[in-house]
Coordinates of C-alpha atoms and ligand atoms in Angstrom, one line a residue:
M1 CA -23.1 45.5 -14.5
I2 CA -20.9 47.3 -11.4
K3 CA -18.9 50.4 -12.8
A4 CA -16.8 52.8 -11.1
D5 CA -19.7 55.0 -10.2
T6 CA -22.2 52.6 -9.4
K7 CA -24.0 53.5 -6.0
V8 CA -23.8 50.9 -3.5
H9 CA -26.2 49.6 -0.9
S10 CA -25.6 47.1 1.9
L11 CA -27.0 44.8 4.4
Y12 CA -25.2 44.2 8.0
G13 CA -26.5 41.3 10.2
S14 CA -25.3 37.8 11.5
P15 CA -25.8 35.7 10.5
V16 CA -26.7 37.1 6.8
A17 CA -26.2 34.5 4.1
H18 CA -29.9 33.5 4.1
S19 CA -31.0 37.4 3.4
L20 CA -33.2 37.3 0.5
S21 CA -33.2 41.2 0.4
P22 CA -30.4 41.4 -2.0
V23 CA -32.2 39.2 -4.4
I24 CA -35.3 41.7 -4.3
F25 CA -32.9 44.7 -4.6
N26 CA -30.4 43.6 -7.2
T27 CA -33.0 42.2 -9.5
T28 CA -35.0 45.7 -9.2
F29 CA -31.9 47.8 -9.6
Q30 CA -31.0 45.5 -12.7
Q31 CA -34.7 45.4 -14.0
L32 CA -34.9 49.5 -13.8
S33 CA -31.5 49.6 -15.3
L34 CA -30.7 51.8 -12.2
N35 CA -26.7 51.9 -11.5
R36 CA -27.2 50.6 -8.1
A37 CA -26.0 47.3 -6.3
Y38 CA -27.1 45.8 -3.1
L39 CA -24.4 43.7 -0.9
P40 CA -24.9 41.7 2.2
F41 CA -22.2 42.0 4.9
E42 CA -21.6 39.3 8.0
V43 CA -20.9 41.6 10.9
S44 CA -20.5 40.8 14.2
R45 CA -21.5 42.7 17.2
D46 CA -17.8 43.4 18.4
N47 CA -17.6 44.8 14.6
L48 CA -20.6 46.7 13.9
K49 CA -19.3 50.0 14.7
Q50 CA -16.2 49.6 12.4
A51 CA -19.0 48.4 9.8
V52 CA -20.8 51.8 10.4
E53 CA -17.7 53.8 9.9
A54 CA -16.7 51.8 6.4
A55 CA -20.3 52.4 5.0
R56 CA -19.5 56.1 6.0
T57 CA -15.9 56.2 4.9
L58 CA -16.7 54.6 1.5
G59 CA -19.7 56.6 1.1
F60 CA -22.5 53.4 0.9
D61 CA -25.6 55.0 -0.7
G62 CA -28.1 53.8 2.5
F63 CA -27.8 50.2 3.9
N64 CA -30.0 47.8 6.3
V65 CA -29.2 46.4 9.4
T66 CA -31.1 43.2 10.6
M67 CA -30.5 40.8 13.8
P68 CA -28.6 41.3 15.9
H69 CA -27.7 44.9 15.3
K70 CA -31.1 47.1 15.1
T71 CA -30.7 48.1 18.8
G72 CA -27.1 48.6 18.7
I73 CA -26.4 50.3 16.0
V74 CA -28.7 53.5 17.7
E75 CA -26.2 55.2 19.3
M76 CA -24.0 55.0 16.2
M77 CA -26.4 57.3 14.4
D78 CA -26.0 61.0 13.8
R79 CA -29.9 61.5 14.0
L80 CA -33.0 59.4 14.3
D81 CA -36.1 59.4 12.5
K82 CA -39.2 59.8 14.6
T83 CA -40.2 55.9 14.7
A84 CA -36.6 54.8 15.0
E85 CA -36.1 57.4 18.0
K86 CA -39.7 56.2 19.7
I87 CA -38.8 52.4 19.6
G88 CA -35.2 52.8 19.8
A89 CA -34.3 50.6 16.7
V90 CA -33.2 50.8 13.4
N91 CA -33.4 48.8 10.6
T92 CA -32.3 51.6 7.5
V93 CA -29.8 54.1 7.4
T94 CA -29.3 56.8 5.0
T95 CA -25.9 58.7 4.1
T96 CA -26.9 62.6 3.9
K97 CA -24.7 65.8 3.7
S98 CA -25.0 65.8 7.5
G99 CA -24.5 62.4 8.4
L100 CA -26.0 59.0 8.9
V101 CA -30.0 58.9 9.6
G102 CA -31.6 55.9 10.9
Y103 CA -35.3 54.8 10.2
N104 CA -37.4 51.7 11.2
T105 CA -39.5 50.4 8.7
D106 CA -40.5 47.2 10.2
G107 CA -43.7 48.1 11.9
E108 CA -45.3 49.7 9.0
G109 CA -43.8 46.8 6.2
A110 CA -45.7 44.4 9.1
I111 CA -49.1 46.5 8.4
G112 CA -48.8 46.5 4.7
A113 CA -48.1 42.4 4.9
L114 CA -51.2 42.0 7.3
R115 CA -53.4 44.4 4.9
S116 CA -52.3 42.3 1.9
Y117 CA -54.1 39.3 3.3
G118 CA -57.1 41.5 3.9
F119 CA -56.4 41.5 7.8
E120 CA -57.2 45.0 9.3
P121 CA -55.0 45.2 12.6
H122 CA -57.8 47.6 14.0
N123 CA -59.3 46.8 17.5
K124 CA -58.1 42.9 17.7
R125 CA -56.7 40.7 20.2
I126 CA -53.1 40.0 19.4
L127 CA -50.2 38.0 21.1
V128 CA -46.7 38.9 20.2
L129 CA -43.7 36.5 20.7
G130 CA -40.3 37.9 21.5
A131 CA -39.3 41.0 22.7
G132 CA -36.7 42.3 20.2
G133 CA -36.2 44.9 17.8
A134 CA -39.0 43.1 15.2
A135 CA -41.1 43.2 18.2
Q136 CA -40.6 46.7 19.6
A137 CA -41.2 48.1 16.0
L138 CA -44.7 45.6 15.5
V139 CA -45.8 46.7 18.9
N140 CA -45.7 50.5 18.8
R141 CA -47.4 50.2 15.6
L142 CA -49.8 47.8 16.3
S143 CA -50.6 50.0 19.6
S144 CA -51.6 53.0 17.6
E145 CA -54.7 50.9 16.2
N146 CA -56.1 50.6 19.4
N147 CA -55.3 47.0 19.8
N148 CA -55.2 44.7 22.4
I149 CA -51.8 43.2 22.7
R150 CA -50.0 40.8 25.2
I151 CA -46.2 40.2 24.8
L152 CA -44.5 37.1 25.8
N153 CA -40.9 36.8 26.1
R154 CA -38.4 34.5 28.0
I155 CA -36.9 37.6 29.5
L156 CA -39.7 39.4 31.2
D157 CA -37.9 43.1 31.6
K158 CA -37.4 43.1 27.8
A159 CA -41.2 42.4 27.4
R160 CA -42.0 45.4 29.8
Q161 CA -39.3 47.7 28.3
V162 CA -41.8 46.9 24.6
A163 CA -44.6 47.7 26.5
D164 CA -43.6 50.5 28.2
K165 CA -42.0 52.0 25.5
A166 CA -45.1 52.0 23.0
T167 CA -46.7 54.9 22.6
G168 CA -50.5 54.0 21.0
T169 CA -53.7 54.0 22.7
G170 CA -53.6 50.2 22.4
R171 CA -54.2 48.1 25.6
I172 CA -50.8 46.1 26.3
S173 CA -50.2 43.7 28.9
Y174 CA -46.8 41.2 29.0
G175 CA -45.3 38.0 30.6
E176 CA -42.6 35.3 30.7
L177 CA -43.0 33.2 27.7
D178 CA -44.0 29.4 29.1
K179 CA -46.2 26.6 28.7
S180 CA -49.1 28.2 30.6
S181 CA -48.9 31.8 29.8
L182 CA -48.5 30.3 26.0
E183 CA -51.2 28.3 26.0
K184 CA -53.7 30.9 27.8
G185 CA -52.2 33.9 25.5
M186 CA -53.7 32.2 22.5
E187 CA -56.9 31.8 23.4
D188 CA -59.1 33.6 21.2
V189 CA -56.3 35.8 19.7
D190 CA -57.4 36.7 16.3
L191 CA -53.2 37.3 15.5
L192 CA -50.4 35.6 16.8
V193 CA -47.2 37.6 15.9
N194 CA -44.1 35.3 16.3
A195 CA -40.8 37.8 16.5
T196 CA -38.4 35.1 17.8
P197 CA -36.2 33.2 15.4
I198 CA -37.8 30.1 16.3
R199 CA -41.1 28.7 14.2
T200 CA -44.0 28.8 15.7
S201 CA -44.9 25.2 15.1
T202 CA -41.5 24.6 17.1
L203 CA -42.4 26.4 20.1
I204 CA -45.8 24.7 20.2
S205 CA -43.9 21.7 20.4
Q206 CA -41.1 22.6 22.8
F207 CA -44.0 23.6 25.2
K208 CA -46.2 20.8 24.4
I209 CA -49.4 22.6 24.3
P210 CA -52.3 20.7 23.2
A211 CA -53.6 21.1 19.8
D212 CA -57.2 21.9 21.4
K213 CA -55.7 25.0 22.6
V214 CA -54.0 26.2 19.2
K215 CA -57.4 25.8 17.5
D216 CA -58.7 29.3 18.2
I217 CA -56.0 31.3 16.9
G218 CA -56.8 33.5 14.0
W219 CA -53.9 34.2 11.7
V220 CA -50.6 33.4 12.5
F221 CA -47.5 35.4 11.5
D222 CA -43.9 34.4 12.1
L223 CA -41.7 37.0 11.1
A224 CA -38.3 34.6 10.7
Y225 CA -38.2 33.4 6.8
D226 CA -34.8 31.4 7.1
Q227 CA -36.8 28.3 7.8
P228 CA -40.4 28.4 6.5
D229 CA -42.8 26.7 8.3
K230 CA -45.8 24.7 7.3
P231 CA -49.1 26.3 8.1
L232 CA -50.8 25.5 11.4
S233 CA -53.5 23.7 10.4
V234 CA -55.3 26.3 12.7
G235 CA -57.2 29.6 12.2
S236 CA -58.2 31.4 9.3
G237 CA -54.3 31.3 8.0
T238 CA -50.8 32.3 8.0
I239 CA -49.2 35.7 6.9
S240 CA -46.0 34.7 5.2
P241 CA -42.8 36.9 6.4
L242 CA -41.6 37.1 2.9
E243 CA -44.6 39.6 2.3
M244 CA -43.4 41.8 5.2
L245 CA -39.8 41.7 3.9
V246 CA -41.1 43.3 0.2
H247 CA -42.9 45.8 2.0
Q248 CA -40.3 46.7 4.4
A249 CA -37.8 46.7 1.4
A250 CA -40.0 48.8 -0.6
L251 CA -39.9 51.4 2.4
S252 CA -36.1 51.5 2.4
Y253 CA -36.2 51.8 -1.3
E254 CA -38.1 55.0 -0.8
I255 CA -36.2 56.6 1.8
W256 CA -33.1 56.0 -0.2
L257 CA -34.2 57.0 -3.7
S258 CA -36.8 59.4 -2.4
E259 CA -39.4 58.1 -5.1
T260 CA -42.2 55.5 -4.8
A261 CA -40.9 52.1 -4.7
P262 CA -41.8 49.7 -7.5
F263 CA -43.7 47.2 -5.2
D264 CA -45.1 44.7 -7.9
L265 CA -41.4 44.6 -9.5
M266 CA -40.0 44.1 -6.2
R267 CA -42.4 41.6 -5.0
S268 CA -42.3 39.4 -8.2
S269 CA -38.5 39.8 -8.3
L270 CA -38.7 37.4 -5.0
V271 CA -41.8 35.3 -6.5
D272 CA -39.6 34.7 -9.6
Y273 CA -36.6 33.7 -7.2
I274 CA -38.3 31.2 -5.0
G275 CA -40.1 29.6 -7.7
K276 CA -44.0 30.3 -6.5
D277 CA -46.3 33.0 -4.6
W278 CA -46.6 32.4 -1.2
R279 CA -49.9 33.9 -1.2
Ligands
NAP301 N1 -40.0 39.2 7.7 C1 -39.2 40.5 7.8 O1 -39.5 41.1 7.2 C2 -38.5 40.4 8.9 C3 -38.4 42.0 9.7 C4 -37.8 41.8 11.1 C5 -37.1 40.8 11.5 N2 -37.7 39.3 11.4 C6 -37.1 38.2 11.8 O2 -37.9 38.6 13.0 C7 -36.8 37.7 14.4 C8 -36.5 38.4 15.3 O3 -35.8 39.5 14.8 P1 -35.1 40.8 16.0 O4 -34.7 41.7 15.1 O5 -36.2 41.3 16.9 O6 -34.4 40.2 16.4 P2 -33.4 40.1 18.2 O7 -33.6 41.7 18.7 O8 -32.5 39.5 18.4 O9 -34.8 39.4 19.3 C9 -35.1 38.3 19.2 C10 -36.2 37.8 19.8 O10 -36.4 36.5 20.1 C11 -36.1 35.8 21.4 N3 -35.8 34.3 21.5 C12 -34.5 34.0 20.6 N4 -34.5 32.6 20.6 C13 -35.5 32.3 21.3 C14 -36.1 31.1 22.2 N5 -35.0 29.9 21.6 N6 -37.2 30.6 22.6 C15 -37.8 31.8 22.5 N7 -37.6 33.1 22.2 C16 -36.6 33.3 21.7 C17 -35.2 36.6 22.1 O11 -35.7 36.6 23.6 P3 -34.7 36.7 24.6 O12 -35.1 38.8 24.8 O13 -35.6 36.1 26.0 O14 -33.6 36.8 24.2 C18 -35.9 38.2 21.4 O15 -37.0 38.8 22.3 C19 -35.8 37.3 13.2 O16 -35.6 36.1 12.6 C20 -35.7 38.1 12.4 O17 -35.0 37.6 10.8 C21 -38.4 39.4 9.8

């Protein structure tokens, strides 16, 4: 039950109506009898600054931001942790006595998801589609595992920036997202990470990629979960974006509550809500 002293967490994004984070957090808080609530708010780019100030004024006990705010919020933070500063994107904010501190749990959440499927992201060939906040977090984390990464994006300059900001030892190249670069980029990759809001199968049909070019992809990892894709009948398999969602939510929980997250409970909250396990 929400009471006068309930600690409030929030999610700012646009759109947020599809978000499953409130399910994960509110079910977990209830199951553990924690006096906390997690509320999603539709916040446009123009209103982000006011929303951040509202979180400060109303004393929210930490909040998440999602598309399209992960980079825009950086300058509104009083402090950034090392990872968020390196990649210039924030998805988790905590409130401290000295102000708002921005973190980014996307990269680590993605690694957790990959490993839970038995995929060890080390010394692999990886194709990343998109160059937004999520791609930046993933490329940075994956580059620290000596992977060979190619980034393709509609706006070439953004792909270059993602490559330039990554600090790991991996080899990174980039190019414009078009039919020929996608076709070539998919050749013999161990993992395709799709960090655009468009499903991989839709991109493949939009660019008219022949089926035989898709068959050598190892794993496919679509990050967007608002329009679940049917597994492409190629490669070793499909990593569910929901697995990453739970992993990065567990990391937010740990930042806010300073204790180990009840990962199994958070995961089963979502599995129960959806009605089936995705793995
Ligand atoms: N599962 C999870 O836990 C999780 C975590 C984080 C993010 N996500 C999902 O990952 C996706 C990306 O998030 P983000 O924060 O990185 O978003 P973002 O910063 O807005 O970046 C979006 C990227 O997608 C590209 N894009 C957009 N529309 C496209 C289209 N029609 N065709 C090709 N490329 C297109 C953009 O290209 P341009 O630069 O050319 O505009 C940009 O590179 C979202 O769907 C988000 O919900 C999921």
